[in-house]
Amino acid sequence: MPELRRDPIVGRWVIISTERSRRPSDFKPEPVVVRATSCVFCPGHEDKTPPEILALRLPGSAPNTPGWSLRVVANKFPALRIEGDLAPSGEGLFDRMNGVGAHEVVIETPDHTASLATLPADAVADVLLAYRERLSDLKKDPRFEYVLVFKNHGEAAGASLEHPHSQLIATPIIPIMVSEELSGSAQYFQMKERCVWCDVVRQERRSGHRMIVEAHGFAALAPFAPRFPFETWILPTRHRSAFEDSDVDELRGLAEVLGTVLRRLNRVLEGPPFNFMLHTAPLREPALEHFHWHLEVIPKLTRVAGFEWGSGFFINPMLPEDAAAALREEAE
Ligand code: ZN
Ligand code: ZN
């Protein structure tokens, strides 16, 4: 019997179609393969990207030359432009404003063939520290309300370059996915005076069915009502609303758990394409009692089609309990 499940945060219902239930090996994602040996993000090609905004470099190496272990550059084809005023205006009942924002690329390593799953935890922590640094810096720009950090890994997940990289886009608007989480979690807090994500961690820890790993102050779990097979949330086990307030030790802990999750997904699903998205509190919010930052990791295994587009229901062919069990069994 298929089952309808409701996400306790945004209230979204999903259909867990157990009749179509599949084993991990039944998913045949197009494995992410590295074809080229070099690209515009590789060392020696620094002049092919916009100048670096941030870099981790060997002492004495000049900006925009080799000698770096991580670079952040502006996206050459930005979705939004850094220059200009918002100049909001109306056209009858319609709102518009200039497409002002920031679109940056975090080149995670000089090694074209590496990945966050294969890099040492220290290097993954450097990537997370770069996110923190860029978030804190973009926060100073009063035009921006939000910074979304995300990663597209593999062509099927939207990556146009195979060199390991993630991106961030600062926007003058709070994205609708985040505002739904904000209002849903505020409602929950109003009723229970507790953070819904803190409650989720407590309950999943107790039951164990959907917990994948808990270590270094972070939990990785399969949500109760996931939209997609193997959807995984990683969140700090202590209440935190703003990612950029994390200290170095916390980000090292996240690096360990993120690396673990990605390696296990790679083993169970044979190197799938995936996306991850960081949901943190909006830039202008003080520390929030009801919002809890988290990273959503979504392997690209299914297609979104007419029913999903039309209804907002997602059909997930895999029980999250089974996905979590498969990922737990892959313990290193
Ligand atoms: Zn490259
Ligand atoms: Zn919390």
Coordinates of C-alpha atoms and ligand atoms in Angstrom, one line a residue:
M1 CA 0.0 0.0 0.0
P2 CA 1.4 3.4 -0.9
E3 CA 1.7 5.8 2.0
L4 CA 1.1 9.5 2.3
R5 CA 3.5 11.2 4.7
R6 CA 3.6 14.8 5.9
D7 CA 6.8 16.8 6.5
P8 CA 6.5 18.3 9.9
I9 CA 8.3 21.5 8.9
V10 CA 6.7 22.8 5.7
G11 CA 3.7 20.6 5.8
R12 CA 4.4 19.1 2.3
W13 CA 2.9 15.7 1.7
V14 CA 4.8 13.1 -0.2
I15 CA 3.7 9.7 -1.6
I16 CA 6.0 6.9 -0.6
S17 CA 5.1 4.4 -3.2
T18 CA 6.1 1.1 -1.5
E19 CA 4.6 -0.9 -4.4
R20 CA 7.2 0.5 -6.6
S21 CA 9.7 0.0 -3.8
R22 CA 13.2 -0.7 -5.0
R23 CA 16.5 -1.8 -3.7
P24 CA 19.5 0.6 -3.9
S25 CA 20.9 -1.5 -6.7
D26 CA 17.8 -1.0 -8.8
F27 CA 18.6 2.7 -9.1
K28 CA 20.7 3.2 -12.1
P29 CA 22.0 6.8 -12.0
E30 CA 24.4 7.8 -14.6
P31 CA 27.6 7.5 -12.7
V32 CA 29.7 10.7 -12.5
V33 CA 32.8 10.1 -14.6
V34 CA 35.7 12.5 -15.0
R35 CA 36.4 12.8 -18.7
A36 CA 38.9 15.7 -19.1
T37 CA 42.2 15.9 -17.3
S38 CA 42.3 19.7 -17.1
C39 CA 39.9 22.6 -17.3
V40 CA 39.6 26.4 -16.7
F41 CA 39.4 25.7 -12.9
C42 CA 42.7 23.8 -12.9
P43 CA 46.0 25.4 -11.7
G44 CA 47.8 27.3 -14.5
H45 CA 44.5 28.6 -15.9
E46 CA 43.8 31.2 -13.3
D47 CA 43.6 33.9 -16.0
K48 CA 40.6 32.1 -17.5
T49 CA 38.4 32.8 -14.5
P50 CA 37.4 36.2 -13.0
P51 CA 40.0 37.3 -10.4
E52 CA 39.9 35.5 -7.1
I53 CA 37.8 36.9 -4.2
L54 CA 39.3 34.5 -1.7
A55 CA 42.1 31.9 -1.9
L56 CA 44.0 29.6 0.3
R57 CA 47.6 29.8 -0.9
L58 CA 51.1 28.8 -0.2
P59 CA 53.0 31.7 1.5
G60 CA 54.6 33.9 -1.1
S61 CA 52.4 32.8 -4.0
A62 CA 50.8 35.7 -5.9
P63 CA 47.0 36.0 -6.4
N64 CA 45.6 34.4 -9.6
T65 CA 48.6 32.2 -10.1
P66 CA 49.2 28.5 -9.1
G67 CA 50.0 27.7 -5.5
W68 CA 46.4 27.6 -4.1
S69 CA 44.5 24.8 -2.5
L70 CA 41.1 26.6 -2.8
R71 CA 39.8 29.6 -4.8
V72 CA 36.6 31.6 -4.8
V73 CA 35.9 33.5 -7.9
A74 CA 32.9 35.3 -9.4
N75 CA 30.9 33.2 -11.7
K76 CA 31.8 34.1 -15.3
F77 CA 28.1 33.7 -16.3
P78 CA 26.3 35.1 -13.3
A79 CA 22.6 34.6 -12.7
L80 CA 22.6 38.0 -11.0
R81 CA 24.9 41.0 -11.2
I82 CA 26.8 42.6 -8.4
E83 CA 26.5 46.2 -9.7
G84 CA 23.6 48.5 -9.3
D85 CA 20.6 49.3 -7.1
L86 CA 17.5 47.2 -6.7
A87 CA 15.2 50.0 -7.9
P88 CA 12.1 48.1 -7.1
S89 CA 9.1 49.1 -9.2
G90 CA 5.5 48.0 -9.9
E91 CA 3.6 47.3 -13.1
G92 CA 0.1 47.2 -11.9
L93 CA -0.1 44.4 -9.5
F94 CA 3.3 43.0 -10.6
D95 CA 6.5 43.6 -8.7
R96 CA 10.0 43.8 -10.2
M97 CA 13.5 44.9 -9.4
N98 CA 16.9 44.9 -10.9
G99 CA 18.7 41.5 -10.9
V100 CA 21.2 42.5 -8.4
G101 CA 23.1 39.8 -6.5
A102 CA 26.3 37.9 -6.2
H103 CA 27.1 34.6 -7.9
E104 CA 30.4 33.0 -6.8
V105 CA 32.1 29.7 -7.5
V106 CA 34.1 27.9 -4.8
I107 CA 36.8 25.9 -6.6
E108 CA 37.2 23.2 -3.9
T109 CA 40.6 21.8 -4.8
P110 CA 43.3 22.2 -7.5
D111 CA 42.9 18.4 -8.2
H112 CA 40.6 18.0 -11.2
T113 CA 39.7 14.4 -10.3
A114 CA 39.1 14.8 -6.6
S115 CA 35.8 15.2 -4.9
L116 CA 34.4 16.1 -1.5
A117 CA 34.1 12.4 -0.9
T118 CA 37.8 11.7 -1.6
L119 CA 39.4 14.9 -0.2
P120 CA 40.8 14.7 3.3
A121 CA 38.5 16.1 6.0
D122 CA 40.8 19.1 6.5
A123 CA 40.3 20.1 2.8
V124 CA 36.6 19.6 3.1
A125 CA 36.6 21.8 6.3
D126 CA 38.4 24.5 4.2
V127 CA 35.6 24.5 1.7
L128 CA 33.1 24.9 4.6
L129 CA 35.2 27.7 6.1
A130 CA 35.1 29.4 2.7
Y131 CA 31.3 29.2 2.7
R132 CA 31.4 30.8 6.1
E133 CA 33.8 33.5 5.1
R134 CA 31.8 34.4 2.0
L135 CA 28.5 34.4 3.9
S136 CA 29.9 36.7 6.5
D137 CA 31.3 39.0 3.9
L138 CA 28.2 39.2 1.7
K139 CA 26.2 39.9 4.9
K140 CA 27.8 43.3 5.0
D141 CA 26.1 44.2 1.7
P142 CA 22.8 45.7 2.7
R143 CA 21.2 44.9 -0.6
F144 CA 21.3 41.2 0.2
E145 CA 18.8 39.2 2.3
Y146 CA 20.0 35.7 1.6
V147 CA 22.9 33.6 0.5
L148 CA 22.2 30.2 -0.9
V149 CA 25.2 27.8 -1.0
F150 CA 24.7 24.8 -3.2
K151 CA 26.5 22.2 -5.1
N152 CA 25.7 20.5 -8.4
H153 CA 27.8 17.3 -8.8
G154 CA 27.6 15.6 -12.2
E155 CA 26.0 16.7 -15.4
A156 CA 22.6 15.1 -14.6
A157 CA 22.6 17.3 -11.4
G158 CA 23.3 20.4 -13.4
A159 CA 27.1 20.7 -13.2
S160 CA 28.5 22.3 -16.4
L161 CA 32.1 21.8 -15.3
E162 CA 33.4 18.6 -13.8
H163 CA 36.2 20.2 -11.7
P164 CA 35.1 20.0 -8.0
H165 CA 33.3 23.2 -7.2
S166 CA 30.3 24.6 -5.4
Q167 CA 28.5 27.9 -5.8
L168 CA 26.7 30.5 -3.9
I169 CA 24.2 33.1 -4.9
A170 CA 23.3 36.1 -2.8
T171 CA 19.8 37.4 -3.4
P172 CA 17.9 40.5 -2.4
I173 CA 14.9 38.2 -1.6
I174 CA 14.5 35.3 0.8
P175 CA 14.0 32.2 -1.4
I176 CA 10.5 30.7 -1.1
M177 CA 11.8 27.3 0.0
V178 CA 13.5 29.0 2.9
S179 CA 10.5 31.2 3.8
E180 CA 8.3 28.1 3.9
E181 CA 10.7 26.5 6.3
L182 CA 10.8 29.7 8.3
S183 CA 7.1 30.1 8.7
G184 CA 6.5 26.4 9.2
S185 CA 9.1 26.2 12.0
A186 CA 7.8 29.4 13.5
Q187 CA 4.3 27.9 13.7
Y188 CA 5.7 24.7 15.3
F189 CA 7.6 26.8 17.8
Q190 CA 4.5 28.8 18.7
M191 CA 2.7 25.6 19.6
K192 CA 5.4 23.7 21.3
E193 CA 8.1 26.2 22.2
R194 CA 10.7 24.0 20.7
C195 CA 12.6 23.9 17.5
V196 CA 11.2 21.4 15.1
W197 CA 14.6 20.2 13.8
C198 CA 15.8 19.7 17.4
D199 CA 12.7 17.6 18.0
V200 CA 13.4 15.6 14.8
V201 CA 16.9 14.9 15.9
R202 CA 15.7 13.8 19.4
Q203 CA 13.0 11.5 18.0
E204 CA 15.2 10.0 15.3
R205 CA 18.0 9.4 17.8
R206 CA 15.4 7.5 20.0
S207 CA 13.9 5.4 17.3
G208 CA 17.0 5.0 15.2
H209 CA 15.1 4.0 12.1
R210 CA 16.1 6.9 9.9
M211 CA 19.4 7.9 11.6
I212 CA 22.3 7.3 9.3
V213 CA 25.2 8.6 11.4
E214 CA 25.7 10.8 14.4
A215 CA 29.2 12.0 15.2
H216 CA 31.2 15.1 15.9
G217 CA 28.1 17.1 16.9
F218 CA 26.2 16.4 13.7
A219 CA 23.5 14.1 12.7
A220 CA 22.8 12.7 9.2
L221 CA 19.4 11.3 8.8
A222 CA 16.7 10.4 6.2
P223 CA 13.8 12.7 6.7
F224 CA 10.4 11.1 7.5
A225 CA 8.8 12.5 4.4
P226 CA 11.6 12.8 1.8
R227 CA 10.8 14.0 -1.7
F228 CA 13.5 11.8 -3.2
P229 CA 15.1 8.4 -2.6
F230 CA 18.2 8.7 -0.4
E231 CA 17.4 12.4 0.4
T232 CA 19.6 13.1 3.5
W233 CA 19.7 15.9 5.9
I234 CA 22.8 16.8 7.9
L235 CA 22.4 19.2 10.8
P236 CA 24.1 20.2 14.0
T237 CA 22.8 18.4 17.0
R238 CA 23.0 21.5 19.1
H239 CA 20.5 24.3 18.1
R240 CA 22.1 26.7 15.6
S241 CA 20.2 29.0 13.2
A242 CA 23.1 30.7 11.3
F243 CA 25.7 28.6 9.5
E244 CA 28.1 31.6 9.5
D245 CA 28.2 31.5 13.4
S246 CA 29.7 28.0 13.3
D247 CA 33.2 27.8 14.8
V248 CA 36.2 26.0 13.2
D249 CA 35.6 22.9 15.3
E250 CA 32.0 22.7 14.3
L251 CA 32.9 22.9 10.7
R252 CA 35.5 20.3 11.0
G253 CA 32.8 18.0 12.5
L254 CA 30.5 18.8 9.6
A255 CA 33.4 18.0 7.2
E256 CA 33.8 14.6 8.7
V257 CA 30.1 13.8 8.6
L258 CA 29.6 15.2 5.1
G259 CA 32.6 13.2 3.8
T260 CA 31.2 10.1 5.4
V261 CA 27.7 10.6 3.9
L262 CA 29.1 11.3 0.4
R263 CA 31.3 8.2 0.5
R264 CA 28.5 6.0 1.6
L265 CA 26.2 7.4 -1.2
N266 CA 29.0 6.7 -3.6
R267 CA 29.3 3.1 -2.5
V268 CA 25.6 2.3 -2.4
L269 CA 24.7 4.2 -5.6
E270 CA 27.9 3.8 -7.5
G271 CA 29.0 7.5 -7.6
P272 CA 25.6 9.2 -8.3
P273 CA 25.2 12.7 -9.5
F274 CA 23.8 14.8 -6.6
N275 CA 23.0 18.3 -5.3
F276 CA 23.3 19.7 -1.9
M277 CA 21.8 22.9 -0.6
L278 CA 22.6 24.8 2.6
H279 CA 19.5 26.2 4.4
T280 CA 20.6 28.8 6.9
A281 CA 18.8 31.7 8.5
P282 CA 18.3 34.9 6.4
L283 CA 21.2 37.3 6.7
R284 CA 19.2 40.0 8.5
E285 CA 17.8 37.7 11.2
P286 CA 19.2 37.6 14.7
A287 CA 19.8 34.1 16.2
L288 CA 16.4 32.4 15.8
E289 CA 15.0 30.0 18.3
H290 CA 12.8 28.2 15.7
F291 CA 15.1 27.9 12.7
H292 CA 17.9 25.3 12.6
W293 CA 20.4 25.3 9.8
H294 CA 20.8 22.2 7.8
L295 CA 22.3 20.8 4.6
E296 CA 20.0 18.8 2.3
V297 CA 21.8 16.3 0.1
I298 CA 19.8 14.9 -2.8
P299 CA 21.2 12.2 -5.2
K300 CA 19.8 12.6 -8.7
L301 CA 17.9 9.3 -9.1
T302 CA 14.4 10.2 -10.2
R303 CA 12.7 12.6 -12.5
V304 CA 10.3 15.3 -11.5
A305 CA 7.3 15.2 -13.9
G306 CA 3.8 16.4 -14.5
F307 CA 2.2 15.2 -11.3
E308 CA 5.0 16.7 -9.1
W309 CA 4.9 20.0 -11.0
G310 CA 1.2 20.2 -10.9
S311 CA 0.6 19.1 -7.3
G312 CA 3.7 19.7 -5.2
F313 CA 3.4 16.1 -4.1
F314 CA 6.5 14.1 -4.8
I315 CA 6.4 10.3 -5.5
N316 CA 9.3 8.6 -3.7
P317 CA 9.8 5.0 -4.6
M318 CA 11.9 4.3 -1.6
L319 CA 11.1 4.2 2.1
P320 CA 13.5 6.5 4.0
E321 CA 13.9 3.7 6.6
D322 CA 15.3 1.5 3.9
A323 CA 17.6 4.2 2.5
A324 CA 18.9 5.0 6.0
A325 CA 19.5 1.3 6.7
A326 CA 21.4 0.9 3.4
L327 CA 23.6 3.9 4.3
R328 CA 24.2 2.7 7.8
E329 CA 25.3 -0.7 6.6
E330 CA 28.0 1.0 4.6
A331 CA 29.8 2.1 7.7
E332 CA 33.5 2.6 7.1
Ligands
ZN1 ZN 40.0 21.2 -13.7
ZN2 ZN 17.0 23.4 16.7

